[in-house]
Amino acid sequence: MEPYTVIRHGHASYPVFIGKDALADVRSVMDDIAGIRPAYLVTTPQVARIAAERLEAVAFAGEPLLLPDGEQAKSLASIEELAGGLISRGVRRDGVLIAVGGGALGDAAGFAASVYLRGIDVVHVPTTLLAQVDSSIGGKTAVNHPMGKNLLGSFHPPIAVIADVGFLDSLSEQELCSGALEALKAGVIGDTSLFDLIELERDSISRRQLEMLEVVVQRAVAVKAGIVSADARESDQRRLLNYGHTIGHGIEAAMNYEGITHGAAVGYGMIGANAVAVARSLLDKGVAARIDEAVRDLHAGDPPPADVADILRATEHDKKFGGGKRVMVLPRDIGHCVVVEDISREELHLAAERALAG
Amino acid sequence: MEPYTVIRHGHASYPVFIGKDALADVRSVMDDIAGIRPAYLVTTPQVARIAAERLEAVAFAGEPLLLPDGEQAKSLASIEELAGGLISRGVRRDGVLIAVGGGALGDAAGFAASVYLRGIDVVHVPTTLLAQVDSSIGGKTAVNHPMGKNLLGSFHPPIAVIADVGFLDSLSEQELCSGALEALKAGVIGDTSLFDLIELERDSISRRQLEMLEVVVQRAVAVKAGIVSADARESDQRRLLNYGHTIGHGIEAAMNYEGITHGAAVGYGMIGANAVAVARSLLDKGVAARIDEAVRDLHAGDPPPADVADILRATEHDKKFGGGKRVMVLPRDIGHCVVVEDISREELHLAAERALAG
């Protein structure tokens, strides 16, 4: 199997494999990349249950080590427990974790790999569309602190990413759309044809048309790969990936991360950002309407029932930890965004209001 | 104040300042290195109490954030609590931790710095001789796992190290000798004149003669700096620093890390390694006797009351997590050591026996 692309971060580089049955080739990928080094499967109970058949390809990595489903994986207590499992199995510095799961599993297993014995290698096998198009690429790991999400973490690039779109077959409509919204975001940032494809093929997404989803993953990965290869750490270029995230994070925090997917929050955040871009005459009103419509079409439900004041409070918190400035990514056109650092409180207010209006 | 040396690890580099009142210049060092970025003092209750006067120099960093004294600092629970303090104070990515304390504090604060918001900068201010000559140099951080010491950690070079030998005035004799034994180790690895100095000036160490201790710190740092600059990660060259540590770790583990200092354990480990080196005809018997005598002179007490079988069990554990080989660093002469990978069980047995014989 040939990699779809190779991501370069400073001195590290890793291949990304994308395909309908990509995990079937995991053994030969491991042979090429890790040689005879021992591999260990890390996953969650839900993935182990739903994808049992597909996981037979990684049987060579032994009985899975389990992290809890969902955000529960992302605590220091879970990391300590996983590390205990690695110690019990005698995993050494030459061990390689194969992390099979969604974004939370990837964040937590990546963090564990980065601190176990001061760092062992990890291969990411993202199983959700969101993780395939976004979180598995770029080398960021994270766990939560009782006082806030993703406040602890590391930069720990994997040695390979295997995005098997076959996993997407069992995703819920909600999860599919969450990933499609992040892919739509990638389209607005840097790939007009990706945007067109998602807009046009909305129904194929619901039908889990895997050939189409494979192309969506490829193109979204290409956008992110181009950005993170140029700039591995959080700065400049990489901030473009935060389109929709200023208000999106605010919505998630205001709703206590419950009752809304990350992609949906980002989608409504894009609607908010578009309103500011139009008000600044950076973006044509018709183009904004087209992006907004694509978001609504993918979300297919009511806008998030959050409170504007709560969203603004959360964005002030992000501002505080981010760098003291109110930053938004604003589109100038589909395929072209800019980072704007002098966002006013009034503009944030407008963005939050428009996002909630849907 | 001019740095004594500058350590280079790949793309990172940091100055090391050594002096009798080096901490008095911390403000100007911070201005040079970190500019106007906000600084935060991290220390332990004991250091805050004993060194209150000396800590006035870092009053600009505000009320100290506290980690527990000793090994208690090195748990994920302590890291989570410290991170909570950082979040409460609104510490952002541009924040700089000033970590003032012994080896355990430095390990834990360095780890916290490496994971808080995916990494913020840290300045190490080691307050024990052991931390000044060894653990503050090289960029390794560590916390313990309930199943074993130092099993979690990271590589996170500081942006500066300030070794103020004035702190050594309040050290116990035991702690002074622990550091002196690590310095003696550095002498055997790579600096004959450092070995001579410690051997000759044994009494000045007990008298806390600071001019002499300053030279000891300088020379030991120079040996470690030479090795870690060449090789930031754990391999090849860097393994030379483990002279005395194969059996030394075994002794510490066999005694459950109680009732023996790290330096003393390493010292007796050196005696064990010397016996193997003599048996292999790598090292002259008289030279071995001279090193052994210097160790005994610094320890000035009974050899550790450990059990040979317990030590061997612990070395098998280290072998398992280290790379599957029995490795020892053996001296060929004072100032010249080699890494030997084909150590037999019999040789380990000999080393453990001789170490315990003292």
XYZ file of C-alpha atoms in Angstrom:
716
model
C 0.000 0.000 0.000
C 1.343 3.426 -0.942
C 0.851 6.321 1.477
C -1.575 8.991 0.320
C 0.783 11.671 1.659
C 3.772 12.137 3.958
C 3.608 14.777 6.680
C 6.825 16.518 7.697
C 7.249 18.257 11.067
C 10.758 19.544 11.558
C 12.883 16.393 11.744
C 9.916 13.995 12.112
C 7.916 12.721 9.163
C 5.163 10.140 8.833
C 3.069 8.564 6.106
C -0.732 8.775 6.006
C -2.546 5.817 4.444
C -6.164 6.283 3.371
C -8.387 3.566 1.980
C -11.563 1.537 2.216
C -9.761 -1.402 3.741
C -6.510 0.246 4.762
C -6.248 -1.538 8.114
C -5.927 -4.875 6.322
C -2.422 -3.753 5.329
C -1.402 -2.700 8.839
C 0.982 -5.601 9.217
C 3.012 -4.726 6.149
C 2.951 -1.039 7.067
C 4.320 -1.946 10.514
C 6.967 -4.190 8.967
C 8.133 -1.317 6.777
C 8.073 1.317 9.488
C 8.756 -0.444 12.751
C 10.464 -3.644 11.637
C 10.361 -6.374 14.249
C 9.517 -4.069 17.144
C 6.637 -5.284 19.351
C 3.230 -3.643 18.810
C 0.415 -3.121 21.330
C -3.204 -2.386 20.480
C -4.915 0.408 22.427
C -8.643 0.942 21.868
C -11.947 1.425 23.701
C -14.615 -1.123 24.691
C -17.030 0.328 22.119
C -14.587 0.123 19.212
C -13.536 -3.382 20.278
C -17.199 -4.442 20.198
C -18.405 -2.701 17.047
C -15.306 -3.272 14.943
C -14.279 -6.714 16.211
C -14.019 -8.154 12.711
C -11.974 -5.292 11.313
C -9.652 -5.492 14.342
C -8.621 -9.019 13.385
C -6.006 -7.346 11.171
C -4.238 -6.165 14.345
C -4.484 -9.486 16.178
C -0.671 -9.674 15.994
C -0.612 -6.831 18.571
C -2.238 -9.058 21.187
C -5.176 -8.505 23.512
C -6.198 -4.841 23.420
C -5.315 -2.435 26.200
C -8.497 -0.475 26.888
C -9.096 3.193 27.564
C -12.639 4.298 28.455
C -15.034 5.353 25.672
C -15.317 9.045 24.896
C -13.887 11.919 26.923
C -13.357 9.670 29.965
C -10.195 8.457 28.214
C -8.711 11.922 28.450
C -7.815 12.144 32.152
C -4.474 11.741 33.897
C -6.075 8.912 35.892
C -6.839 7.018 32.647
C -3.284 7.651 31.441
C -1.870 6.244 34.678
C -4.054 3.169 34.318
C -3.043 2.621 30.685
C 0.607 3.051 31.669
C 0.056 0.385 34.334
C -1.119 -1.978 31.588
C 1.965 -1.177 29.508
C 4.257 -1.798 32.501
C 2.508 -5.104 33.253
C 3.149 -6.247 29.703
C 6.770 -5.179 29.936
C 6.464 -2.612 27.124
C 9.878 -1.060 26.514
C 11.122 1.974 24.622
C 11.060 0.031 21.382
C 7.327 -0.767 21.802
C 4.829 0.746 19.352
C 1.234 1.579 20.317
C -1.437 1.098 17.668
C -4.218 3.466 18.754
C -7.554 2.522 17.202
C -10.457 4.851 17.929
C -12.011 8.274 17.611
C -10.534 11.644 18.492
C -10.620 11.210 22.272
C -8.884 7.825 22.117
C -6.247 9.225 19.771
C -5.610 12.252 21.996
C -5.253 10.110 25.128
C -3.241 7.238 23.625
C -0.989 9.771 21.886
C -0.398 11.522 25.199
C 0.319 8.227 26.957
C 2.801 7.314 24.210
C 4.519 10.681 24.599
C 5.165 10.256 28.342
C 5.577 6.480 28.818
C 9.320 5.894 29.401
C 9.754 9.480 28.125
C 8.187 8.637 24.797
C 7.424 5.599 22.668
C 6.105 5.451 19.112
C 2.430 5.456 18.186
C 0.488 4.613 15.013
C -2.908 6.308 14.791
C -5.851 4.397 13.318
C -8.686 6.953 13.475
C -12.128 5.357 13.299
C -14.402 8.400 13.012
C -14.652 10.816 10.114
C -13.736 13.676 12.478
C -10.547 11.913 13.606
C -9.668 10.888 10.034
C -9.986 14.370 8.555
C -8.647 16.314 11.510
C -7.438 15.141 14.914
C -5.192 12.243 13.819
C -3.106 14.604 11.671
C -0.672 17.089 13.173
C 0.903 15.434 16.204
C -1.097 17.148 18.946
C -2.066 15.077 21.968
C -4.250 16.163 24.877
C -5.912 15.234 28.131
C -8.362 17.256 30.157
C -7.826 18.907 33.528
C -10.736 19.045 35.998
C -10.640 22.815 35.382
C -10.770 22.695 31.590
C -10.574 20.715 28.385
C -7.284 19.925 26.630
C -5.204 21.963 29.095
C -2.526 19.240 29.292
C -0.845 17.596 26.345
C 2.184 17.324 24.123
C 3.398 17.444 20.551
C 4.132 13.839 19.637
C 3.902 13.041 15.938
C 2.852 9.446 15.179
C 5.072 7.222 13.044
C 2.118 6.542 10.727
C -1.601 7.260 10.332
C -3.874 4.607 8.839
C -7.292 6.043 7.975
C -9.507 3.079 7.092
C -12.761 4.545 5.791
C -14.427 1.166 6.254
C -14.839 2.118 9.920
C -17.183 4.923 8.838
C -19.848 2.402 7.858
C -20.898 1.998 11.487
C -20.856 5.691 12.427
C -24.038 7.436 13.465
C -25.424 10.128 11.158
C -24.488 12.689 13.810
C -20.872 11.588 13.957
C -20.615 11.441 10.156
C -21.900 14.996 9.889
C -19.559 16.179 12.620
C -16.620 14.976 10.536
C -18.121 16.295 7.306
C -18.408 19.740 8.892
C -14.677 19.724 9.785
C -13.966 18.644 6.208
C -16.180 21.473 4.948
C -14.093 23.813 7.122
C -10.929 22.473 5.452
C -12.560 23.211 2.104
C -13.233 26.839 3.018
C -9.672 27.205 4.324
C -7.910 25.784 1.320
C -9.738 23.608 -1.210
C -12.684 24.898 -3.237
C -13.271 21.546 -4.912
C -13.545 19.816 -1.521
C -16.231 22.313 -0.539
C -18.067 21.734 -3.838
C -17.893 17.979 -3.380
C -19.386 17.993 0.125
C -22.080 20.466 -0.909
C -23.009 18.365 -3.929
C -22.733 14.939 -2.340
C -24.583 15.661 0.896
C -26.821 12.626 0.396
C -23.933 10.256 -0.299
C -22.587 11.129 3.132
C -25.793 9.949 4.797
C -25.734 6.851 2.632
C -22.114 6.255 3.830
C -20.961 6.046 0.251
C -17.398 4.963 1.042
C -15.763 5.898 -2.291
C -16.992 9.434 -1.824
C -15.974 9.546 1.857
C -12.512 8.345 0.876
C -12.103 11.349 -1.416
C -13.372 13.676 1.321
C -10.805 12.272 3.770
C -8.013 12.523 1.202
C -8.700 16.136 0.345
C -9.244 17.269 3.945
C -6.015 15.537 4.997
C -4.221 17.249 2.124
C -5.365 20.680 3.348
C -4.277 19.975 6.926
C -1.049 18.287 5.827
C -0.078 21.332 3.798
C -0.601 23.572 6.805
C 0.975 21.464 9.557
C 3.946 20.423 7.409
C 4.787 24.081 7.045
C 4.313 24.742 10.723
C 4.282 21.975 13.308
C 3.681 24.113 16.398
C 0.690 26.315 17.130
C 1.323 29.573 15.309
C 0.828 31.604 12.147
C -0.282 29.262 9.368
C -1.580 26.633 11.762
C -4.054 29.123 13.204
C -5.978 29.005 9.917
C -7.244 25.602 11.053
C -9.171 27.435 13.769
C -11.768 28.796 11.319
C -15.107 28.354 13.105
C -13.362 27.491 16.364
C -13.475 30.832 18.227
C -17.258 30.690 18.505
C -17.315 26.895 18.102
C -15.289 26.396 21.284
C -17.486 28.977 22.966
C -20.620 27.018 22.031
C -19.135 23.741 23.278
C -18.021 25.293 26.580
C -21.363 27.100 27.023
C -23.134 23.755 26.565
C -20.653 21.985 28.845
C -19.581 19.787 25.894
C -22.932 18.020 25.978
C -25.655 17.728 23.370
C -23.539 18.979 20.483
C -20.842 17.420 18.317
C -17.529 19.208 17.792
C -18.199 19.468 14.074
C -21.628 21.017 14.573
C -20.225 23.570 17.013
C -17.501 24.449 14.503
C -20.089 24.668 11.728
C -22.164 27.217 13.636
C -18.906 28.966 14.546
C -18.239 29.259 10.792
C -21.641 30.924 10.355
C -20.652 33.370 13.106
C -17.248 34.087 11.531
C -18.867 34.594 8.134
C -21.143 37.291 9.592
C -18.095 39.192 10.870
C -16.305 38.746 7.525
C -19.334 40.161 5.670
C -19.624 43.074 8.136
C -15.958 43.870 7.458
C -16.569 43.638 3.706
C -13.991 40.870 3.482
C -16.506 38.327 2.206
C -19.248 38.550 -0.386
C -22.716 38.178 1.138
C -23.728 35.537 -1.398
C -20.668 33.400 -0.711
C -21.328 33.628 3.033
C -24.907 32.488 2.452
C -23.640 29.528 0.443
C -21.275 28.396 3.224
C -23.987 28.934 5.858
C -26.427 26.849 3.832
C -23.920 23.991 3.464
C -23.433 24.001 7.250
C -27.185 23.921 7.939
C -27.659 21.200 5.363
C -25.059 19.012 7.129
C -26.310 19.710 10.623
C -29.974 19.169 9.801
C -31.351 20.165 13.184
C -32.012 23.193 15.342
C -29.140 25.559 16.053
C -27.440 24.943 19.398
C -29.570 26.041 22.397
C -26.730 28.036 23.990
C -26.645 31.462 25.539
C -24.783 34.364 23.906
C -23.411 35.582 27.251
C -22.063 32.111 28.075
C -20.366 31.889 24.687
C -18.732 35.283 25.126
C -17.504 34.322 28.599
C -15.914 31.185 27.170
C -14.225 33.102 24.339
C -12.732 35.496 26.915
C -11.328 32.430 28.692
C -9.811 31.163 25.414
C -8.421 34.636 24.780
C -6.801 34.623 28.223
C -5.027 31.307 27.665
C -4.412 31.845 23.969
C -2.318 34.981 23.886
C -4.419 37.815 25.200
C -5.925 38.790 21.855
C -9.375 38.209 20.342
C -8.531 36.231 17.224
C -10.847 34.962 14.466
C -10.205 33.275 11.162
C -12.290 34.984 8.496
C -12.941 33.727 4.950
C -12.326 36.032 1.995
C -13.704 33.403 -0.328
C -14.241 29.664 -0.401
C -10.673 28.314 -0.393
C -9.063 31.376 1.154
C -9.088 32.510 4.814
C -7.131 35.039 6.848
C -6.262 35.321 10.552
C -7.568 38.555 12.098
C -6.213 39.615 15.490
C -8.104 42.820 16.240
C -11.596 41.398 16.681
C -13.731 43.663 18.880
C -16.146 42.585 21.595
C -18.983 43.824 19.385
C -17.855 41.590 16.520
C -17.693 38.583 18.835
C -21.188 39.424 20.007
C -22.424 39.603 16.409
C -20.726 36.276 15.628
C -22.272 34.509 18.632
C -25.732 35.873 17.843
C -25.590 34.851 14.194
C -24.230 31.422 15.065
C -27.151 30.792 17.413
C -29.643 32.141 14.862
C -28.363 29.304 12.623
C 26.572 37.414 34.908
C 28.190 35.281 32.218
C 27.016 31.680 31.801
C 29.545 29.043 32.808
C 28.587 26.986 29.769
C 25.873 26.651 27.117
C 24.261 23.256 26.520
C 23.088 22.408 23.028
C 20.438 19.731 22.338
C 19.518 19.554 18.684
C 17.773 22.879 18.043
C 17.445 23.843 21.747
C 20.258 25.464 23.717
C 20.415 26.916 27.213
C 22.946 28.659 29.427
C 24.064 27.268 32.794
C 25.010 29.841 35.428
C 27.067 28.666 38.421
C 28.049 30.845 41.348
C 27.992 31.455 45.077
C 25.214 33.978 44.788
C 23.958 33.210 41.284
C 20.270 33.520 42.150
C 20.760 37.220 42.976
C 21.114 37.776 39.219
C 17.977 35.813 38.275
C 16.100 38.957 37.304
C 18.672 40.066 34.752
C 19.019 36.508 33.444
C 15.234 36.391 32.963
C 15.244 39.781 31.257
C 17.872 38.547 28.807
C 16.253 35.180 28.135
C 12.525 35.643 28.586
C 12.088 39.402 28.176
C 8.847 40.687 29.663
C 7.157 37.291 29.850
C 5.491 36.525 33.203
C 7.375 34.233 35.592
C 5.979 31.871 38.240
C 7.910 30.415 41.141
C 7.472 26.680 41.834
C 9.101 25.240 44.929
C 8.437 23.024 47.977
C 7.422 23.968 51.534
C 10.838 22.950 52.862
C 12.809 25.052 50.369
C 10.451 27.997 50.926
C 11.115 27.749 54.659
C 14.859 27.103 54.708
C 15.793 29.416 51.852
C 13.286 32.224 52.452
C 15.964 34.915 52.370
C 17.625 33.648 49.218
C 14.203 33.394 47.536
C 13.678 37.139 47.884
C 15.549 37.412 44.581
C 12.575 35.723 42.866
C 9.914 37.795 44.630
C 9.034 39.248 41.201
C 7.588 35.825 40.336
C 4.892 36.188 43.002
C 3.716 33.839 45.720
C 5.225 30.402 45.186
C 3.228 27.519 43.771
C 4.039 24.537 45.959
C 4.746 20.909 45.140
C 5.213 18.459 48.025
C 8.694 17.871 49.460
C 10.669 14.904 48.157
C 9.360 12.099 45.951
C 5.739 13.019 46.722
C 6.125 15.778 44.129
C 6.642 13.181 41.421
C 3.117 11.824 40.964
C 0.527 12.569 38.281
C -1.788 13.701 41.093
C 0.750 16.358 42.157
C 1.155 17.427 38.529
C -2.617 17.816 38.165
C -2.717 19.916 41.333
C 0.163 22.142 40.203
C -1.530 22.566 36.815
C -4.670 23.638 38.690
C -2.628 26.374 40.359
C -1.280 27.484 36.987
C -4.784 27.577 35.496
C -6.097 29.567 38.496
C -3.381 32.148 37.954
C -4.177 32.316 34.255
C -0.715 31.103 33.185
C -0.527 31.132 29.390
C 1.850 29.658 26.838
C 4.212 32.585 27.299
C 4.522 31.904 31.066
C 7.875 30.744 32.458
C 8.198 28.498 35.508
C 11.155 29.087 37.837
C 11.626 25.720 39.550
C 13.603 26.062 42.785
C 14.423 22.828 44.592
C 16.203 19.501 44.606
C 16.098 16.738 42.023
C 12.542 15.598 42.712
C 11.151 19.141 42.461
C 13.065 19.713 39.228
C 11.846 16.431 37.726
C 8.215 17.174 38.604
C 8.153 20.883 37.737
C 9.965 20.127 34.476
C 7.345 17.489 33.631
C 4.503 19.876 34.492
C 6.081 22.529 32.266
C 6.366 20.032 29.418
C 2.655 19.145 29.438
C 0.899 22.338 30.600
C -0.785 23.807 27.488
C 1.430 21.370 25.531
C 4.591 22.913 26.913
C 5.758 26.123 28.554
C 9.285 27.216 29.408
C 11.075 26.391 32.644
C 14.201 27.717 34.379
C 15.810 25.249 36.773
C 17.300 26.515 40.025
C 18.714 23.329 41.616
C 19.245 23.655 45.373
C 21.064 20.408 46.192
C 24.536 19.374 45.112
C 23.055 16.298 43.424
C 20.650 18.403 41.353
C 23.361 20.963 40.533
C 25.904 18.432 39.276
C 23.488 16.054 37.620
C 19.694 16.122 37.388
C 19.193 19.772 36.371
C 21.379 19.257 33.286
C 20.167 17.345 30.262
C 16.469 18.091 29.855
C 15.033 14.881 31.307
C 11.861 15.170 33.363
C 10.118 12.387 35.273
C 7.282 11.376 37.528
C 6.706 8.043 39.212
C 4.033 5.464 38.472
C 2.574 3.441 41.350
C 4.312 0.473 39.687
C 7.762 2.039 39.415
C 10.002 5.068 39.639
C 10.516 7.487 36.744
C 8.392 5.427 34.348
C 6.646 8.552 33.001
C 8.382 11.677 31.770
C 9.535 13.761 28.874
C 12.513 15.445 27.275
C 11.995 19.145 27.938
C 15.183 21.220 28.031
C 14.989 24.259 30.326
C 15.657 27.740 28.939
C 18.312 28.274 31.638
C 19.843 26.597 34.686
C 20.962 28.730 37.633
C 23.083 26.709 40.080
C 23.510 28.878 43.161
C 25.987 27.069 45.384
C 24.912 29.276 48.300
C 21.987 26.865 48.720
C 24.465 24.114 49.624
C 25.255 25.804 52.929
C 22.083 24.401 54.484
C 22.383 20.864 53.071
C 22.809 17.909 55.402
C 26.125 16.044 55.311
C 24.296 13.113 53.760
C 22.892 15.181 50.912
C 26.232 16.869 50.285
C 27.942 13.491 50.013
C 25.225 12.175 47.724
C 25.993 14.989 45.279
C 29.738 14.622 45.754
C 29.478 10.938 44.817
C 27.691 11.824 41.544
C 30.426 14.380 40.917
C 33.043 11.723 41.649
C 31.278 9.544 39.083
C 31.565 12.373 36.542
C 35.281 12.530 37.338
C 35.759 8.822 36.608
C 33.765 9.162 33.378
C 35.602 12.126 31.999
C 37.698 14.395 34.224
C 40.704 13.115 36.171
C 41.315 16.475 37.824
C 37.732 16.547 39.173
C 38.332 13.136 40.729
C 41.627 14.331 42.245
C 39.961 17.435 43.637
C 37.153 15.549 45.399
C 39.588 12.951 46.738
C 41.898 15.653 48.076
C 39.283 18.053 49.363
C 37.037 15.570 51.158
C 37.095 17.660 54.333
C 36.233 20.910 52.557
C 33.022 19.249 51.390
C 31.957 18.552 54.981
C 32.928 22.100 55.892
C 30.729 23.331 52.992
C 33.633 25.300 51.603
C 31.655 27.058 48.872
C 34.564 28.103 46.629
C 35.583 24.473 46.382
C 32.000 23.256 45.847
C 31.631 25.811 43.071
C 34.581 24.257 41.236
C 33.144 20.763 41.789
C 29.805 21.845 40.301
C 31.510 23.547 37.351
C 33.631 20.540 36.443
C 30.846 17.986 36.907
C 28.515 20.121 34.774
C 31.226 20.369 32.136
C 31.488 16.555 31.942
C 27.709 16.114 31.665
C 27.354 19.055 29.268
C 29.929 17.543 26.945
C 28.042 14.270 26.864
C 24.452 15.518 26.603
C 25.306 18.213 24.061
C 26.598 15.491 21.799
C 23.569 13.331 22.384
C 20.335 14.691 23.837
C 18.362 11.445 23.912
C 19.166 8.288 25.818
C 21.692 6.399 23.736
C 25.338 5.738 22.982
C 27.411 8.476 24.608
C 24.737 9.363 27.116
C 24.835 5.861 28.546
C 28.297 6.617 29.963
C 26.507 8.698 32.587
C 25.100 5.431 33.944
C 28.436 4.369 35.465
C 27.512 2.975 38.873
C 23.821 2.999 38.024
C 23.211 -0.639 37.023
C 23.888 -1.865 40.562
C 23.060 1.549 42.075
C 19.464 1.385 40.792
C 19.332 -2.213 41.966
C 20.364 -1.189 45.500
C 17.803 1.635 45.593
C 15.015 -0.633 44.353
C 16.031 -3.458 46.719
C 15.829 -0.975 49.613
C 12.562 0.475 48.343
C 14.276 3.859 47.880
C 14.501 4.256 51.644
C 17.479 4.642 53.931
C 19.978 5.382 51.160
C 20.745 8.449 49.056
C 20.946 8.201 45.284
C 24.613 9.220 45.362
C 25.517 6.573 47.924
C 23.740 3.875 45.909
C 25.613 4.983 42.779
C 28.882 5.041 44.742
C 28.475 1.425 45.823
C 27.378 0.640 42.261
C 30.712 2.063 41.095
C 32.526 -0.302 43.474
C 30.542 -3.155 41.928
C 31.338 -2.052 38.368
C 35.010 -1.694 39.237
C 35.131 -5.305 40.395
C 33.775 -6.447 37.029
C 36.220 -4.181 35.193
C 39.143 -5.655 37.152
C 37.917 -9.217 36.546
C 37.819 -8.451 32.817
C 41.328 -6.978 33.029
C 39.985 -3.673 31.769
C 40.983 -1.796 34.906
C 44.131 -1.873 37.011
C 43.515 -3.270 40.509
C 45.245 -0.338 42.182
C 43.157 2.218 40.305
C 39.988 0.337 41.263
C 41.088 0.375 44.911
C 41.642 4.137 44.707
C 38.124 4.779 43.321
C 36.593 2.400 45.881
C 38.391 4.190 48.688
C 37.187 7.612 47.503
C 33.603 6.289 47.511
C 33.917 4.858 51.046
C 35.513 8.056 52.253
C 32.540 10.087 50.952
C 29.894 7.706 52.244
C 31.413 7.317 55.705
C 29.006 4.691 56.949
C 28.173 1.032 56.574
C 27.552 -0.366 53.102
C 23.855 -0.592 52.201
C 22.013 -3.399 54.045
C 20.478 -4.814 50.865
C 20.140 -8.359 49.606
C 22.082 -9.599 46.556
C 19.064 -11.513 45.212
C 16.850 -8.395 45.484
C 19.437 -6.331 43.630
C 19.691 -8.901 40.839
C 15.909 -9.031 40.522
C 15.821 -5.246 40.157
C 18.571 -5.254 37.513
C 16.593 -7.840 35.529
C 13.630 -5.423 35.685
C 15.833 -2.558 34.415
C 17.172 -4.846 31.692
C 13.625 -5.639 30.639
C 12.624 -1.993 30.285
C 16.023 -0.820 29.071
C 16.494 -2.802 25.897
C 16.765 -6.441 26.848
C 20.519 -6.459 27.432
C 22.588 -6.489 30.619
C 24.588 -3.293 30.265
C 27.271 -1.863 32.542
C 29.602 1.078 32.244
C 33.112 -0.029 33.138
C 36.109 2.233 33.807
C 39.383 1.608 32.010
C 41.023 4.336 34.041
C 40.030 7.415 36.005
C 38.681 9.743 33.302
C 37.832 7.015 30.785
C 34.863 4.606 30.797
C 33.305 2.259 28.248
C 29.794 0.854 27.768
C 29.735 -2.963 27.852
C 26.635 -4.775 26.599
C 27.475 -8.439 27.118
C 27.511 -8.524 30.918
C 26.764 -12.023 32.231
C 24.570 -12.943 35.169
C 27.707 -14.052 36.974
C 29.316 -10.676 36.521
C 26.215 -8.933 37.847
C 26.324 -11.251 40.824
C 29.959 -10.374 41.451
C 29.180 -6.666 41.139
C 26.275 -6.829 43.592
C 28.323 -8.828 46.102
C 31.295 -6.472 45.961
C 29.051 -3.423 46.180
C 27.459 -4.748 49.368
C 30.847 -5.705 50.806
C 31.669 -1.991 50.505
